[in-house]
Amino acid sequence: MKKTVSILIAILFVGFGFAQDEDKAKEILDKASAKMKGYSTLTIKFGLTIKTVDSDDPIKQNGTIQIKDGKYKLDMDDQEVYNDGKTITTFLEEDNECYTSEVDEADEDFISPEDLLTIWEDGYKFKYGGDTEYAKEKCDVIFLYPTNPKLSKFHTIKLLINQETNRVVWIHLKGKDGSKMTYKLLDLQRDLEMDDSTFKFNPAEHPGVECYDE
């Protein structure tokens, strides 16, 4: 009987601990969401590392993204991506080609760069993972897990959130196929002036470009 009571008490304390972790994580994430949504525009410089099961050599790229009202322009080492809210156009500089498709908000596999900054708001449960030091600053560690794993490409997402600024500074995504993606947010500028034409691909700026609809 004593053993049974001890086990029940242990289970209760474990459950209480998980609830505390979830509450603390939610408090931190709510602050991060409010911080991101408090800006009219964002310009973020980042580093991206991709590891796949097919190669021992990671793919490393740098990029800049400009965000405004659900629209964005993404500049990477070898391509540019424009989202004007209606269409997404990918321009491949080396091939001088562009591919345009309609924005499909119902696509479960698609995560826009803007969504990634507040990915925890829909379809994820979360857990507090303690704190750590990153880039000489104190950060909170948050783990995200999809509420419906069958519909997600990722089984775990790890975030580092700066304790002083409440900004996400590091994102690590683990794919169900064994792939891993790591974003390091290097610099953030807010509330800069951005014309809507920034988010629409202009073929006239790329003589000879071949464009295709998908």
mmCIF file of C-alpha atoms in Angstrom:
data_model
loop_
_atom_site.group_PDB
_atom_site.id
_atom_site.type_symbol
_atom_site.label_atom_id
_atom_site.label_comp_id
_atom_site.label_asym_id
_atom_site.label_seq_id
_atom_site.Cartn_x
_atom_site.Cartn_y
_atom_site.Cartn_z
ATOM 1 C CA MET A 1 0.000 0.000 0.000
ATOM 2 C CA LYS A 2 2.825 2.389 0.916
ATOM 3 C CA LYS A 3 4.494 1.651 -2.401
ATOM 4 C CA THR A 4 1.268 2.371 -4.311
ATOM 5 C CA VAL A 5 0.791 5.699 -2.520
ATOM 6 C CA SER A 6 4.404 6.665 -3.215
ATOM 7 C CA ILE A 7 3.964 5.919 -6.918
ATOM 8 C CA LEU A 8 0.770 7.990 -7.074
ATOM 9 C CA ILE A 9 2.475 10.919 -5.348
ATOM 10 C CA ALA A 10 5.404 10.686 -7.759
ATOM 11 C CA ILE A 11 3.041 10.703 -10.748
ATOM 12 C CA LEU A 12 1.217 13.749 -9.386
ATOM 13 C CA PHE A 13 4.459 15.667 -8.907
ATOM 14 C CA VAL A 14 5.685 14.761 -12.404
ATOM 15 C CA GLY A 15 2.388 15.954 -13.866
ATOM 16 C CA PHE A 16 2.603 19.167 -11.863
ATOM 17 C CA GLY A 17 6.142 19.715 -13.133
ATOM 18 C CA PHE A 18 5.054 19.340 -16.775
ATOM 19 C CA ALA A 19 2.191 21.797 -16.195
ATOM 20 C CA GLN A 20 4.623 24.326 -14.720
ATOM 21 C CA ASP A 21 6.968 23.885 -17.700
ATOM 22 C CA GLU A 22 4.082 24.456 -20.098
ATOM 23 C CA ASP A 23 2.850 27.555 -18.250
ATOM 24 C CA LYS A 24 6.339 29.067 -18.158
ATOM 25 C CA ALA A 25 6.857 28.301 -21.848
ATOM 26 C CA LYS A 26 3.523 29.933 -22.719
ATOM 27 C CA GLU A 27 4.404 33.058 -20.769
ATOM 28 C CA ILE A 28 7.714 33.392 -22.637
ATOM 29 C CA LEU A 29 6.155 32.660 -26.042
ATOM 30 C CA ASP A 30 3.333 35.147 -25.486
ATOM 31 C CA LYS A 31 5.921 37.870 -24.874
ATOM 32 C CA ALA A 32 7.822 36.842 -28.011
ATOM 33 C CA SER A 33 4.600 36.956 -30.079
ATOM 34 C CA ALA A 34 3.727 40.415 -28.773
ATOM 35 C CA LYS A 35 7.242 41.617 -29.592
ATOM 36 C CA MET A 36 7.097 40.382 -33.198
ATOM 37 C CA LYS A 37 3.599 41.742 -33.821
ATOM 38 C CA GLY A 38 4.505 45.137 -32.396
ATOM 39 C CA TYR A 39 6.520 46.058 -35.502
ATOM 40 C CA SER A 40 5.086 47.461 -38.746
ATOM 41 C CA THR A 41 7.981 45.988 -40.750
ATOM 42 C CA LEU A 42 10.943 43.714 -40.069
ATOM 43 C CA THR A 43 14.292 43.244 -41.789
ATOM 44 C CA ILE A 44 16.199 40.210 -40.529
ATOM 45 C CA LYS A 45 19.642 38.923 -41.472
ATOM 46 C CA PHE A 46 20.158 35.245 -40.741
ATOM 47 C CA GLY A 47 22.366 32.229 -41.257
ATOM 48 C CA LEU A 48 20.893 28.874 -42.278
ATOM 49 C CA THR A 49 22.470 25.429 -41.908
ATOM 50 C CA ILE A 50 20.795 22.353 -43.411
ATOM 51 C CA LYS A 51 21.860 18.781 -42.700
ATOM 52 C CA THR A 52 20.350 15.864 -44.607
ATOM 53 C CA VAL A 53 20.647 12.113 -44.171
ATOM 54 C CA ASP A 54 22.055 11.848 -47.706
ATOM 55 C CA SER A 55 25.164 13.941 -47.087
ATOM 56 C CA ASP A 56 27.770 14.435 -44.370
ATOM 57 C CA ASP A 57 28.436 17.974 -45.582
ATOM 58 C CA PRO A 58 25.965 20.564 -44.264
ATOM 59 C CA ILE A 59 24.555 23.213 -46.590
ATOM 60 C CA LYS A 60 25.260 26.705 -45.269
ATOM 61 C CA GLN A 61 23.650 29.880 -46.554
ATOM 62 C CA ASN A 62 23.125 33.467 -45.488
ATOM 63 C CA GLY A 63 20.046 35.499 -46.182
ATOM 64 C CA THR A 64 17.988 38.599 -45.541
ATOM 65 C CA ILE A 65 14.224 38.783 -45.261
ATOM 66 C CA GLN A 66 11.994 41.856 -45.375
ATOM 67 C CA ILE A 67 8.498 41.434 -43.895
ATOM 68 C CA LYS A 68 5.405 43.652 -44.000
ATOM 69 C CA ASP A 69 1.697 42.834 -43.509
ATOM 70 C CA GLY A 70 1.943 39.167 -44.509
ATOM 71 C CA LYS A 71 4.189 39.929 -47.490
ATOM 72 C CA TYR A 72 7.899 39.222 -47.675
ATOM 73 C CA LYS A 73 11.004 39.311 -49.840
ATOM 74 C CA LEU A 74 13.679 36.705 -49.134
ATOM 75 C CA ASP A 75 17.237 37.119 -50.463
ATOM 76 C CA MET A 76 19.446 34.029 -50.281
ATOM 77 C CA ASP A 77 22.877 33.283 -51.731
ATOM 78 C CA ASP A 78 21.488 31.816 -54.954
ATOM 79 C CA GLN A 79 17.844 32.870 -55.144
ATOM 80 C CA GLU A 80 15.242 35.490 -54.333
ATOM 81 C CA VAL A 81 11.691 34.768 -53.183
ATOM 82 C CA TYR A 82 8.888 37.323 -53.466
ATOM 83 C CA ASN A 83 5.509 36.972 -51.741
ATOM 84 C CA ASP A 84 3.060 39.816 -52.418
ATOM 85 C CA GLY A 85 0.253 38.131 -50.498
ATOM 86 C CA LYS A 86 -1.289 36.590 -53.621
ATOM 87 C CA THR A 87 1.583 34.902 -55.443
ATOM 88 C CA ILE A 88 5.024 33.540 -54.609
ATOM 89 C CA THR A 89 7.771 34.035 -57.183
ATOM 90 C CA THR A 90 11.153 32.332 -56.890
ATOM 91 C CA PHE A 91 13.974 33.803 -58.976
ATOM 92 C CA LEU A 92 17.022 31.606 -59.632
ATOM 93 C CA GLU A 93 19.899 33.928 -60.424
ATOM 94 C CA GLU A 94 22.251 31.335 -61.934
ATOM 95 C CA ASP A 95 19.598 30.054 -64.372
ATOM 96 C CA ASN A 96 17.966 33.471 -64.905
ATOM 97 C CA GLU A 97 14.571 31.824 -64.416
ATOM 98 C CA CYS A 98 11.583 32.582 -62.220
ATOM 99 C CA TYR A 99 8.708 30.383 -61.089
ATOM 100 C CA THR A 100 5.396 31.775 -59.861
ATOM 101 C CA SER A 101 2.609 30.022 -57.968
ATOM 102 C CA GLU A 102 -0.403 31.141 -55.967
ATOM 103 C CA VAL A 103 -0.131 31.411 -52.195
ATOM 104 C CA ASP A 104 -1.762 28.322 -50.683
ATOM 105 C CA GLU A 105 -2.492 29.042 -47.034
ATOM 106 C CA ALA A 106 -4.132 25.616 -46.695
ATOM 107 C CA ASP A 107 -0.880 23.798 -47.535
ATOM 108 C CA GLU A 108 0.088 22.045 -44.284
ATOM 109 C CA ASP A 109 3.690 21.513 -45.442
ATOM 110 C CA PHE A 110 4.331 25.172 -46.205
ATOM 111 C CA ILE A 111 5.823 27.349 -43.481
ATOM 112 C CA SER A 112 6.527 30.919 -44.531
ATOM 113 C CA PRO A 113 9.518 32.759 -43.053
ATOM 114 C CA GLU A 114 7.078 35.072 -41.284
ATOM 115 C CA ASP A 115 5.176 32.122 -39.780
ATOM 116 C CA LEU A 116 8.443 30.673 -38.507
ATOM 117 C CA LEU A 117 8.906 33.639 -36.167
ATOM 118 C CA THR A 118 5.663 32.784 -34.335
ATOM 119 C CA ILE A 119 5.284 29.128 -35.318
ATOM 120 C CA TRP A 120 4.167 28.087 -31.826
ATOM 121 C CA GLU A 121 0.854 29.955 -32.118
ATOM 122 C CA ASP A 122 -0.921 27.238 -34.070
ATOM 123 C CA GLY A 123 -0.590 23.458 -34.064
ATOM 124 C CA TYR A 124 2.114 23.016 -31.426
ATOM 125 C CA LYS A 125 2.384 22.131 -27.768
ATOM 126 C CA PHE A 126 5.382 23.469 -25.898
ATOM 127 C CA LYS A 127 7.689 22.844 -22.972
ATOM 128 C CA TYR A 128 10.186 24.995 -21.093
ATOM 129 C CA GLY A 129 13.723 23.619 -21.301
ATOM 130 C CA GLY A 130 15.602 25.850 -18.874
ATOM 131 C CA ASP A 131 17.985 28.654 -19.787
ATOM 132 C CA THR A 132 21.323 28.837 -21.540
ATOM 133 C CA GLU A 133 23.872 31.343 -22.817
ATOM 134 C CA TYR A 134 23.923 32.105 -26.529
ATOM 135 C CA ALA A 135 26.086 34.795 -28.157
ATOM 136 C CA LYS A 136 27.043 35.930 -24.631
ATOM 137 C CA GLU A 137 23.418 36.601 -23.677
ATOM 138 C CA LYS A 138 20.961 34.721 -21.460
ATOM 139 C CA CYS A 139 18.273 32.856 -23.375
ATOM 140 C CA ASP A 140 15.286 30.684 -22.515
ATOM 141 C CA VAL A 141 15.056 27.268 -24.177
ATOM 142 C CA ILE A 142 11.640 26.227 -25.523
ATOM 143 C CA PHE A 143 10.749 22.905 -27.156
ATOM 144 C CA LEU A 144 7.806 22.649 -29.573
ATOM 145 C CA TYR A 145 6.025 19.441 -30.582
ATOM 146 C CA PRO A 146 3.289 19.202 -33.257
ATOM 147 C CA THR A 147 -0.171 18.463 -31.870
ATOM 148 C CA ASN A 148 -0.862 16.421 -35.004
ATOM 149 C CA PRO A 149 2.446 14.743 -35.948
ATOM 150 C CA LYS A 150 0.984 13.146 -39.090
ATOM 151 C CA LEU A 151 0.479 16.583 -40.649
ATOM 152 C CA SER A 152 3.897 17.964 -39.736
ATOM 153 C CA LYS A 153 7.278 17.542 -41.428
ATOM 154 C CA PHE A 154 8.980 18.161 -38.080
ATOM 155 C CA HIS A 155 8.841 16.165 -34.858
ATOM 156 C CA THR A 156 10.690 18.701 -32.666
ATOM 157 C CA ILE A 157 11.499 22.402 -32.855
ATOM 158 C CA LYS A 158 13.891 24.039 -30.406
ATOM 159 C CA LEU A 159 13.901 27.794 -29.831
ATOM 160 C CA LEU A 160 16.253 30.126 -28.015
ATOM 161 C CA ILE A 161 14.571 33.349 -26.905
ATOM 162 C CA ASN A 162 16.609 36.256 -25.560
ATOM 163 C CA GLN A 163 15.505 36.934 -21.982
ATOM 164 C CA GLU A 164 16.086 40.684 -22.217
ATOM 165 C CA THR A 165 14.594 41.449 -25.652
ATOM 166 C CA ASN A 166 11.998 38.610 -25.834
ATOM 167 C CA ARG A 167 13.132 37.906 -29.398
ATOM 168 C CA VAL A 168 13.727 34.527 -30.999
ATOM 169 C CA VAL A 169 17.445 34.367 -31.834
ATOM 170 C CA TRP A 170 17.928 30.696 -32.796
ATOM 171 C CA ILE A 171 15.621 28.051 -34.310
ATOM 172 C CA HIS A 172 16.422 24.345 -34.748
ATOM 173 C CA LEU A 173 13.997 22.091 -36.632
ATOM 174 C CA LYS A 174 14.269 18.295 -36.644
ATOM 175 C CA GLY A 175 12.538 16.638 -39.588
ATOM 176 C CA LYS A 176 10.863 13.253 -39.490
ATOM 177 C CA ASP A 177 13.081 12.266 -42.426
ATOM 178 C CA GLY A 178 16.219 12.826 -40.323
ATOM 179 C CA SER A 179 17.018 16.262 -41.737
ATOM 180 C CA LYS A 180 17.933 19.200 -39.497
ATOM 181 C CA MET A 181 17.627 22.936 -40.137
ATOM 182 C CA THR A 182 19.151 25.648 -37.962
ATOM 183 C CA TYR A 183 18.425 29.366 -38.286
ATOM 184 C CA LYS A 184 20.624 31.922 -36.533
ATOM 185 C CA LEU A 185 18.997 35.358 -36.469
ATOM 186 C CA LEU A 186 21.988 37.674 -36.769
ATOM 187 C CA ASP A 187 20.440 41.128 -36.975
ATOM 188 C CA LEU A 188 16.964 42.646 -36.755
ATOM 189 C CA GLN A 189 15.815 46.084 -37.862
ATOM 190 C CA ARG A 190 12.259 47.206 -37.258
ATOM 191 C CA ASP A 191 9.765 49.717 -38.645
ATOM 192 C CA LEU A 192 11.774 50.595 -41.771
ATOM 193 C CA GLU A 193 9.946 52.122 -44.738
ATOM 194 C CA MET A 194 9.042 49.460 -47.334
ATOM 195 C CA ASP A 195 7.119 50.034 -50.546
ATOM 196 C CA ASP A 196 4.730 47.261 -51.607
ATOM 197 C CA SER A 197 6.674 46.922 -54.878
ATOM 198 C CA THR A 198 9.503 45.423 -52.787
ATOM 199 C CA PHE A 199 7.518 42.184 -52.538
ATOM 200 C CA LYS A 200 6.711 41.760 -56.238
ATOM 201 C CA PHE A 201 9.204 40.342 -58.744
ATOM 202 C CA ASN A 202 9.997 42.764 -61.582
ATOM 203 C CA PRO A 203 11.176 40.943 -64.756
ATOM 204 C CA ALA A 204 12.401 44.245 -66.231
ATOM 205 C CA GLU A 205 15.226 44.245 -63.696
ATOM 206 C CA HIS A 206 16.500 40.910 -65.071
ATOM 207 C CA PRO A 207 16.947 41.109 -68.870
ATOM 208 C CA GLY A 208 16.331 37.803 -70.635
ATOM 209 C CA VAL A 209 14.707 36.131 -67.632
ATOM 210 C CA GLU A 210 12.413 33.208 -68.434
ATOM 211 C CA CYS A 211 9.291 33.020 -66.266
ATOM 212 C CA TYR A 212 7.044 30.024 -65.693
ATOM 213 C CA ASP A 213 3.729 29.538 -63.890
ATOM 214 C CA GLU A 214 3.421 26.509 -61.633
#
